[in-house]
mmCIF file of C-alpha atoms in Angstrom:
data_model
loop_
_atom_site.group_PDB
_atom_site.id
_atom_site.type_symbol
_atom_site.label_atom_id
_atom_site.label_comp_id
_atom_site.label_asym_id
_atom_site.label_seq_id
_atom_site.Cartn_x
_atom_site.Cartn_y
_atom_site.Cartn_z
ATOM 1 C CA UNK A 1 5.280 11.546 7.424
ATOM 2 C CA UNK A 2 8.838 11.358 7.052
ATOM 3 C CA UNK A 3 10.627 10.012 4.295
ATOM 4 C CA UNK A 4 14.496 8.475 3.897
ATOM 5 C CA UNK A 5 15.784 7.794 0.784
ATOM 6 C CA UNK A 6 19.242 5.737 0.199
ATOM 7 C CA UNK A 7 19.870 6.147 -3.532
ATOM 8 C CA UNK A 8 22.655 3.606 -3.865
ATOM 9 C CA UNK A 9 21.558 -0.014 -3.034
ATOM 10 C CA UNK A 10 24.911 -1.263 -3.489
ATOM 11 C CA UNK A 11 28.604 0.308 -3.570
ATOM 12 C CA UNK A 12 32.460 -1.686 -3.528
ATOM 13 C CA UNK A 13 35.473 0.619 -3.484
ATOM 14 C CA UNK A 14 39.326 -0.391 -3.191
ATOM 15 C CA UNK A 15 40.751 -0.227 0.447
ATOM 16 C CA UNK A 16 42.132 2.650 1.405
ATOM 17 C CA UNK A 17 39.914 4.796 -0.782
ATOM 18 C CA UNK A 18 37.085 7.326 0.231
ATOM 19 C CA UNK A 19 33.955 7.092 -0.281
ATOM 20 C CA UNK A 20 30.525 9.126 0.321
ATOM 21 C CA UNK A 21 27.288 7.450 0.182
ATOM 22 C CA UNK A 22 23.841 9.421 -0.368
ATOM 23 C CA UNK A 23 21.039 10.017 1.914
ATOM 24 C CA UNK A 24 17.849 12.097 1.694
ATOM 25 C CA UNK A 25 14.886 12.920 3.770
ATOM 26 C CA UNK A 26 11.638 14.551 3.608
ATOM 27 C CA UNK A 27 10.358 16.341 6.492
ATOM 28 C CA UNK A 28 8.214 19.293 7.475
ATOM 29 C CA UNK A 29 10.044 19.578 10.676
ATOM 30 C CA UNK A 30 12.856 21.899 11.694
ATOM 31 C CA UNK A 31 14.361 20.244 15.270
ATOM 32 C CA UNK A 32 15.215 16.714 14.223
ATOM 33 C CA UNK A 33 18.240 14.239 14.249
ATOM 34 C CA UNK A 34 20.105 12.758 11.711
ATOM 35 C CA UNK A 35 22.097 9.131 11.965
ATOM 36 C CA UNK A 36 23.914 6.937 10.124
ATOM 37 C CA UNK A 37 23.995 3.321 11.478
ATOM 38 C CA UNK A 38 26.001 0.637 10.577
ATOM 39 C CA UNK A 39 25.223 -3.057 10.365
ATOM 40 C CA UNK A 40 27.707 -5.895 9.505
ATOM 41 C CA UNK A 41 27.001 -9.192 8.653
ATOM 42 C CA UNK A 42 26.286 -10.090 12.363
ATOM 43 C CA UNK A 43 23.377 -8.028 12.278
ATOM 44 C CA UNK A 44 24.437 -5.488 14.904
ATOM 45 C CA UNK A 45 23.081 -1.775 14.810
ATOM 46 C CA UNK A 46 25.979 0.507 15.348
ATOM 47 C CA UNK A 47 25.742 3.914 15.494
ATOM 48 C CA UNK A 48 28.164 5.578 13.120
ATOM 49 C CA UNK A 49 27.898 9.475 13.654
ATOM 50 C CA UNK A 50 25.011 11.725 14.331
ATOM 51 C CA UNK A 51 23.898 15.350 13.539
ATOM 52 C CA UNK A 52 21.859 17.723 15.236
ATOM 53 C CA UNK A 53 19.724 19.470 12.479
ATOM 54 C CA UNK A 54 20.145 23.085 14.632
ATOM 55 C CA UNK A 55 23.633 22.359 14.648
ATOM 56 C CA UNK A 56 25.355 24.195 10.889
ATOM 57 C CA UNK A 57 28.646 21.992 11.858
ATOM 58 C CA UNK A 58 29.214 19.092 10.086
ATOM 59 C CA UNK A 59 29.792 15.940 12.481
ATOM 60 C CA UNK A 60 33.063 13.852 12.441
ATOM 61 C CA UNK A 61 34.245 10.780 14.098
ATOM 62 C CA UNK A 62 37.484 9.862 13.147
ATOM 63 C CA UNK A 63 37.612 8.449 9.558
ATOM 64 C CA UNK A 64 33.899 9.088 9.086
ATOM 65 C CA UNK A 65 32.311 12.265 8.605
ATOM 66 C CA UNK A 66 28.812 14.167 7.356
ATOM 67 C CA UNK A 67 28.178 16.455 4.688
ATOM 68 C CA UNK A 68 24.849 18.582 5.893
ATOM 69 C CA UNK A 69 22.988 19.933 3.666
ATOM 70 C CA UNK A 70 19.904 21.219 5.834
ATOM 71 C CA UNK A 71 17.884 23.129 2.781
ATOM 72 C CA UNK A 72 18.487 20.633 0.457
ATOM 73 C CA UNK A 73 17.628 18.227 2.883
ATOM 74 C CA UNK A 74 20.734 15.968 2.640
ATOM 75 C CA UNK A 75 22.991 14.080 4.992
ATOM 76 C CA UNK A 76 25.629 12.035 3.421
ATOM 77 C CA UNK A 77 28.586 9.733 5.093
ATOM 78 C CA UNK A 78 32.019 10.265 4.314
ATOM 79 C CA UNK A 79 34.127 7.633 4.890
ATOM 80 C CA UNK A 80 37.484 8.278 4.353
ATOM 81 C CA UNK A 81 40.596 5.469 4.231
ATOM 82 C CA UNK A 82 38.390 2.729 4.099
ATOM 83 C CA UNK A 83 39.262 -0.318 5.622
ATOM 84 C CA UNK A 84 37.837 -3.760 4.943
ATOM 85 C CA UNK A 85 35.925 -3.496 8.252
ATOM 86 C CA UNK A 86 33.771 -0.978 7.122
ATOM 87 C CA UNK A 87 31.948 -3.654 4.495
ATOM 88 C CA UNK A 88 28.624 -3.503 6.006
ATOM 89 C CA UNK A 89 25.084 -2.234 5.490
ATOM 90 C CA UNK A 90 24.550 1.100 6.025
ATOM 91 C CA UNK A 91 21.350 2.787 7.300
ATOM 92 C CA UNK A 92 20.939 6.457 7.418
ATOM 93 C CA UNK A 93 18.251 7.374 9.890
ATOM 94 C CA UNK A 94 16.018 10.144 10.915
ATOM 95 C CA UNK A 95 14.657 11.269 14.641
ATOM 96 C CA UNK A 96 11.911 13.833 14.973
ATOM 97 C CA UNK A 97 12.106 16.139 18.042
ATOM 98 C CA UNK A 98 8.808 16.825 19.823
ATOM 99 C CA UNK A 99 7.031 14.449 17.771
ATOM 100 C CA UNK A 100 4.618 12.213 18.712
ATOM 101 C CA UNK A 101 6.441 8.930 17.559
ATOM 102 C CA UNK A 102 9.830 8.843 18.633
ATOM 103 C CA UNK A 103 10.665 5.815 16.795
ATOM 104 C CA UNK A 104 13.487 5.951 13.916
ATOM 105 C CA UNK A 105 12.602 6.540 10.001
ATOM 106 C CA UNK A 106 15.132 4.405 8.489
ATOM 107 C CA UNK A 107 16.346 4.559 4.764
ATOM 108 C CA UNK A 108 16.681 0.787 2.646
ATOM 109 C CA UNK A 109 20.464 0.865 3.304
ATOM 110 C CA UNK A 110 23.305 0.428 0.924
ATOM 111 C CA UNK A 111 25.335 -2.340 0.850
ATOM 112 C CA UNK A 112 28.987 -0.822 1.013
ATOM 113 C CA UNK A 113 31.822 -3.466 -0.172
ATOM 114 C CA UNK A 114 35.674 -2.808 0.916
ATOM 115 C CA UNK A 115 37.440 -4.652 -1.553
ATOM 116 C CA UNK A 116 41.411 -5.735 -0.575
ATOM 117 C CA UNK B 1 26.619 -1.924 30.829
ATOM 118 C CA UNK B 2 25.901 -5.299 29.182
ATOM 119 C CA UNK B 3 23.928 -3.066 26.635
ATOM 120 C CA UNK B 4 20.263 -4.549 25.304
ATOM 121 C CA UNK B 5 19.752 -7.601 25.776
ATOM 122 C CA UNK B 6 17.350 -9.922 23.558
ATOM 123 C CA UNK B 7 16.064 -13.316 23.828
ATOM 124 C CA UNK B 8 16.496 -15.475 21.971
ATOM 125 C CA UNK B 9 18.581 -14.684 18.901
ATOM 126 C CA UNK B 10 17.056 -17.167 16.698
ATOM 127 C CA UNK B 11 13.498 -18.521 16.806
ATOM 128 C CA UNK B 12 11.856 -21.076 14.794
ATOM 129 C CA UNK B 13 8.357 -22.008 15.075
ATOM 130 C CA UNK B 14 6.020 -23.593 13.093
ATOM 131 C CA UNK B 15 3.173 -21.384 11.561
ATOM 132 C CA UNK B 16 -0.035 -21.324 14.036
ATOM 133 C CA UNK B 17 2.484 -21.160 17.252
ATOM 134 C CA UNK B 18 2.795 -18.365 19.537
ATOM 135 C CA UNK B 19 5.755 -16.617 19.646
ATOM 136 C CA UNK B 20 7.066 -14.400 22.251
ATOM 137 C CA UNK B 21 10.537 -12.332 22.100
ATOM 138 C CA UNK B 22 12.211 -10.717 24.892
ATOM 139 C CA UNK B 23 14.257 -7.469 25.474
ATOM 140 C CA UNK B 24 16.106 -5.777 28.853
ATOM 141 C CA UNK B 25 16.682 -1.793 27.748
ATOM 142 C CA UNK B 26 19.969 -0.453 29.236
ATOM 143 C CA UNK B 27 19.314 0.658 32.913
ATOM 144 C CA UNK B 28 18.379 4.135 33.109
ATOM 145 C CA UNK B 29 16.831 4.645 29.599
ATOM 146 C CA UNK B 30 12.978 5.536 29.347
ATOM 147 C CA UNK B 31 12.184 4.761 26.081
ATOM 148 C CA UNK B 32 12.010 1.332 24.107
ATOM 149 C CA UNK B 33 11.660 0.412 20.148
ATOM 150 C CA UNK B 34 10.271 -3.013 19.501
ATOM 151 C CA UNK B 35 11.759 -3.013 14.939
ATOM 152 C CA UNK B 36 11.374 -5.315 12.564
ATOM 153 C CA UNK B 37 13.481 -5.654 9.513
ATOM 154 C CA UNK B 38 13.085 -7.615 6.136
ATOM 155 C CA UNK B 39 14.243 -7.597 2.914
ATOM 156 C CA UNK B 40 11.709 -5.923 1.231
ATOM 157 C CA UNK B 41 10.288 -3.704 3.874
ATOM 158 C CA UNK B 42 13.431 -2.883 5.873
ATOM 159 C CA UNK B 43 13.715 -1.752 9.100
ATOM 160 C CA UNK B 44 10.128 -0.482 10.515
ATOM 161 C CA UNK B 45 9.374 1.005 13.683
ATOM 162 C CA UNK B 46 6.519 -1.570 15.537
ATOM 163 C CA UNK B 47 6.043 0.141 18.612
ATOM 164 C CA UNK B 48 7.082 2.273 21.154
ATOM 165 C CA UNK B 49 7.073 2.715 24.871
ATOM 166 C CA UNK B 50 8.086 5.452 27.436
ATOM 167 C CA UNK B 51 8.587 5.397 30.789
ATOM 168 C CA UNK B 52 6.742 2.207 29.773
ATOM 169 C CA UNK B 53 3.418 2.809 28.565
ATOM 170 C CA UNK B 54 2.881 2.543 25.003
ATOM 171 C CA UNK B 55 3.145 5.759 22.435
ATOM 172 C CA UNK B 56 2.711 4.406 19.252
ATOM 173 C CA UNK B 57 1.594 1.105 18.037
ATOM 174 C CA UNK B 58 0.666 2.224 14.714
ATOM 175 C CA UNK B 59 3.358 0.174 13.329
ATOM 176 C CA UNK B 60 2.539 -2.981 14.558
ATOM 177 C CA UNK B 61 1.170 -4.762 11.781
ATOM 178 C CA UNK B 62 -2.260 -6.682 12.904
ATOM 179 C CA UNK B 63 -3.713 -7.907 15.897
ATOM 180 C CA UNK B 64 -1.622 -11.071 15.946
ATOM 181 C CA UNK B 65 0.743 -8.523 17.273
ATOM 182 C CA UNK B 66 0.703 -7.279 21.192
ATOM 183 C CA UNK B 67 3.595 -5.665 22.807
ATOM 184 C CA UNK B 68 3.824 -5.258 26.719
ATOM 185 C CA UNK B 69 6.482 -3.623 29.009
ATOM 186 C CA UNK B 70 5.400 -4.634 32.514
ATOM 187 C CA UNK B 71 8.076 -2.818 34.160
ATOM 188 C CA UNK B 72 11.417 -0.684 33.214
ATOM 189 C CA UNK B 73 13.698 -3.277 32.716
ATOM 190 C CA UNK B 74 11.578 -5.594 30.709
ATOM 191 C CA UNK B 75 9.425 -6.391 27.309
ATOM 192 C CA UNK B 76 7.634 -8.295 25.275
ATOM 193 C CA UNK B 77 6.394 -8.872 21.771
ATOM 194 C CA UNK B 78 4.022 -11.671 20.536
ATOM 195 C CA UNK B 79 2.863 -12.956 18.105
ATOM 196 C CA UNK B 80 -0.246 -15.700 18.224
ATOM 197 C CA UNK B 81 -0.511 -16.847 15.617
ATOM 198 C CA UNK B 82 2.279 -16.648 13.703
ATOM 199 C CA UNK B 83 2.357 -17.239 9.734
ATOM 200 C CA UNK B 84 5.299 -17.489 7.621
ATOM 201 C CA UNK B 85 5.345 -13.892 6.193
ATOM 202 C CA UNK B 86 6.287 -13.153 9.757
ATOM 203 C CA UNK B 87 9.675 -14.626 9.592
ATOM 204 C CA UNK B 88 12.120 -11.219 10.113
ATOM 205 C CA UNK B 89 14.827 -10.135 12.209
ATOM 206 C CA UNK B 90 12.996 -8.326 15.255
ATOM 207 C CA UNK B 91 15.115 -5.831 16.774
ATOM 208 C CA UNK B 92 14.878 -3.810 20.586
ATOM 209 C CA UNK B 93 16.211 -0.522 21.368
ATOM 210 C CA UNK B 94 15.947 1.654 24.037
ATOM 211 C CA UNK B 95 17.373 5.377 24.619
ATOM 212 C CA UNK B 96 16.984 8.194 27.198
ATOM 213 C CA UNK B 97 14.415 10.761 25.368
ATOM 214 C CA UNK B 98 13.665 14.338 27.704
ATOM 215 C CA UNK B 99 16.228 16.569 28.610
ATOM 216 C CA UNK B 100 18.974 17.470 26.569
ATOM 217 C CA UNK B 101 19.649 13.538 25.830
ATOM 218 C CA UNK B 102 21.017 12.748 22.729
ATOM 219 C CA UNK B 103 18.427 10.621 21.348
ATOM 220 C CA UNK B 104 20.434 7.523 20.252
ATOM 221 C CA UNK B 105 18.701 4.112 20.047
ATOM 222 C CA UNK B 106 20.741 1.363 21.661
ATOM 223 C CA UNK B 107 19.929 -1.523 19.330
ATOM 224 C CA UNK B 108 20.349 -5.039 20.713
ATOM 225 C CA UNK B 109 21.618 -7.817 18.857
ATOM 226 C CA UNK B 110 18.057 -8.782 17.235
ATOM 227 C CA UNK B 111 16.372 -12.045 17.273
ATOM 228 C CA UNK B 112 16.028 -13.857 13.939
ATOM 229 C CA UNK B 113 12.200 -15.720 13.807
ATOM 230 C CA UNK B 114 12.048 -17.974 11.179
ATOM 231 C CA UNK B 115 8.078 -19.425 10.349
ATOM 232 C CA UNK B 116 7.921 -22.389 8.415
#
């Protein structure tokens, strides 16, 4: 089964600053997504950015991007001039292709806090 | 699109009630994610449906628990009875999965069940 492991439960950085928070997985699998979601406090599931594991690229979206480390099995978020929106929960995620659950294997989160 | 939809967004029963939560995928999607998420579990996969028969229902937790997607635009969970250790934020998704789709989970906005 696979495995997602958030090391930081909690983070708070300045505005403006960057900041990179941690994910690992555990897999046996070689075709397989990788997400990062984010969830304010009204609960919503947005999806931040998302890599293809086949894909050597790192994936960017404006202010946020990955750092993919496929044989060390590592997929952190970048997010870079952080703005007080971006204090939220933070789930990274991981999506098996071809398997026979489709569902997402989330990590605990981490609790990221912009402060002014 | 009016994205996924979920009824209602907070729910609170007494313990020994039934329970039932709602969820409308986004049109065109085949797949749907019935998730629950608590503080010390996080967010867990219950079940899962495509083209909507059930996958995987290894997640859902006991018997109490039934899940049913009577048609593509429409599903179900309940819960009879329900006990207090219940009380969670259940979440739907759906996504498109075959093809060269890109996987994502739509989440809707959750519904809160509280079990006193």
């Amino acid at each position: 089964a696979q495995t997602v492991t958030q090391s930081q439960p909690e983070m708070s950085v300045q505005e403006a600053e960057t900041v990179t928070l941690s994910c690992t997985y555990d897999t046996s699998e070689n075709n397989y997504y990788l997400f990062w979601y984010k969830q304010p406090p009204s609960r919503q599931m947005i999806l931040v950015i998302r890599q293809e594991a086949y894909k050597q690229q790192n994936a960017t979206e404006n202010r946020f991007s990955v750092n993919f480390q496929k044989a060390a099995k590592s997929f952190s978020l970048k997010i870079s001039d952080s703005q007080l929106g971006d204090t939220a929960m933070y789930f990274c995620a991981f999506y098996e292709l071809g398997g026979g659950a489709d569902g997402l294997t989330f990590g605990k989160g981490t609790h990221l806090i912009i402060q002014p | 699109d009016a994205g996924v939809i979920q009824s209602p967004r907070h729910e609170v029963t007494e313990m020994g009630q039934e329970v039932t939560l709602r969820c409308k995928p986004i049109s065109g999607h085949n797949s749907l994610f019935w998730y629950r998420q608590t503080m010390m579990r996080g967010l867990e996969l219950l079940i899962y449906f495509n083209n909507n028969v059930p996958i995987d229902d290894s997640g859902m937790p006991e018997d109490r628990f039934s899940a049913k997607m009577p048609n593509a635009s429409f599903s179900t969970l309940k819960i009879q009875p329900s006990e207090p250790r219940d009380s969670a934020v259940y979440f739907c998704a759906s996504s498109f999965t075959g093809g060269t789709g890109d996987r994502e989970q739509y989440f809707g906005p959750g519904t809160r069940l509280t079990v006193t």
